[in-house]
């Protein structure tokens, strides 16, 4: 994976990002976690959590992708550190 500097922050982000707007909307929580795991395992660390990620789903539920992104990334990093 290629990484690029994020402005002058000293951080580097992957050149490929993952859009998370479908998490909790078009795809369920379990599938969202699978997608996050797949991306993180391949070095993607740029997650697009735009405003639309927090909006209600088209079905009218209050499903939000933000908690899925937070829980999914935390659980993936925890599993990785335990495997070392």
Short mmCIF file of C-alpha atoms in Angstrom, two decimals:
data_model
loop_
_atom_site.label_atom_id
_atom_site.label_comp_id
_atom_site.label_asym_id
_atom_site.label_seq_id
_atom_site.Cartn_x
_atom_site.Cartn_y
_atom_site.Cartn_z
CA UNK A 1 0.00 0.00 0.00
CA UNK A 2 1.25 3.47 -0.81
CA UNK A 3 0.95 6.18 1.83
CA UNK A 4 0.91 9.95 1.53
CA UNK A 5 1.41 12.72 4.05
CA UNK A 6 -1.78 14.26 5.46
CA UNK A 7 -0.96 17.95 5.13
CA UNK A 8 1.61 18.98 7.71
CA UNK A 9 0.25 16.76 10.51
CA UNK A 10 3.07 14.22 10.37
CA UNK A 11 0.48 11.50 9.70
CA UNK A 12 0.47 9.28 6.64
CA UNK A 13 -2.70 7.96 5.07
CA UNK A 14 -3.23 5.27 2.51
CA UNK A 15 -3.55 6.38 -1.10
CA UNK A 16 -6.79 4.38 -1.25
CA UNK A 17 -9.66 5.25 1.05
CA UNK A 18 -12.75 3.31 2.12
CA UNK A 19 -16.14 5.01 1.92
CA UNK A 20 -18.28 4.03 4.90
CA UNK A 21 -21.62 5.56 3.92
CA UNK A 22 -23.25 2.16 3.30
CA UNK A 23 -22.39 0.82 6.77
CA UNK A 24 -25.61 0.28 8.70
CA UNK A 25 -27.65 1.31 5.68
CA UNK A 26 -27.24 -0.92 2.62
CA UNK A 27 -25.07 -3.48 4.40
CA UNK A 28 -25.55 -4.85 7.90
CA UNK A 29 -23.19 -4.59 10.84
CA UNK A 30 -21.53 -8.00 10.37
CA UNK A 31 -20.84 -7.37 6.69
CA UNK A 32 -19.58 -3.88 7.52
CA UNK A 33 -17.08 -5.41 9.97
CA UNK A 34 -15.93 -7.85 7.29
CA UNK A 35 -15.38 -4.99 4.83
CA UNK A 36 -13.45 -2.99 7.46
CA UNK A 37 -11.30 -5.99 8.37
CA UNK A 38 -10.50 -6.60 4.71
CA UNK A 39 -9.50 -2.97 4.16
CA UNK A 40 -7.46 -2.62 7.37
CA UNK A 41 -5.63 -5.91 6.77
CA UNK A 42 -4.53 -4.53 3.41
CA UNK A 43 -3.19 -1.31 4.87
CA UNK A 44 -6.08 1.05 4.20
CA UNK A 45 -6.19 3.58 7.01
CA UNK A 46 -8.19 6.36 5.32
CA UNK A 47 -11.86 5.91 6.21
CA UNK A 48 -14.37 8.33 4.72
CA UNK A 49 -16.95 9.00 7.42
CA UNK A 50 -18.69 11.90 5.70
CA UNK A 51 -21.79 13.55 7.13
CA UNK A 52 -24.01 11.13 5.20
CA UNK A 53 -22.58 8.25 7.25
CA UNK A 54 -24.49 9.45 10.32
CA UNK A 55 -27.83 10.12 8.60
CA UNK A 56 -30.85 7.84 8.86
CA UNK A 57 -31.07 4.93 6.48
CA UNK A 58 -33.40 5.04 3.46
CA UNK A 59 -35.77 2.65 5.29
CA UNK A 60 -36.32 5.32 7.93
CA UNK A 61 -34.35 3.62 10.70
CA UNK A 62 -31.77 5.58 12.61
CA UNK A 63 -28.96 3.25 11.58
CA UNK A 64 -25.64 5.02 11.58
CA UNK A 65 -22.30 3.98 10.16
CA UNK A 66 -20.23 5.90 12.70
CA UNK A 67 -20.59 3.40 15.59
CA UNK A 68 -19.89 0.57 13.15
CA UNK A 69 -16.66 2.22 11.99
CA UNK A 70 -15.55 2.86 15.58
CA UNK A 71 -16.34 -0.63 16.86
CA UNK A 72 -15.08 -2.33 13.73
CA UNK A 73 -11.71 -0.62 13.70
CA UNK A 74 -11.22 -1.11 17.44
CA UNK A 75 -12.03 -4.83 17.28
CA UNK A 76 -9.80 -5.35 14.25
CA UNK A 77 -6.83 -3.61 15.90
CA UNK A 78 -7.43 -5.57 19.12
CA UNK A 79 -7.41 -8.88 17.21
CA UNK A 80 -4.22 -7.87 15.41
CA UNK A 81 -2.37 -6.95 18.58
CA UNK A 82 -3.41 -10.20 20.26
CA UNK A 83 -2.08 -12.21 17.31
CA UNK A 84 1.43 -10.75 17.72
#
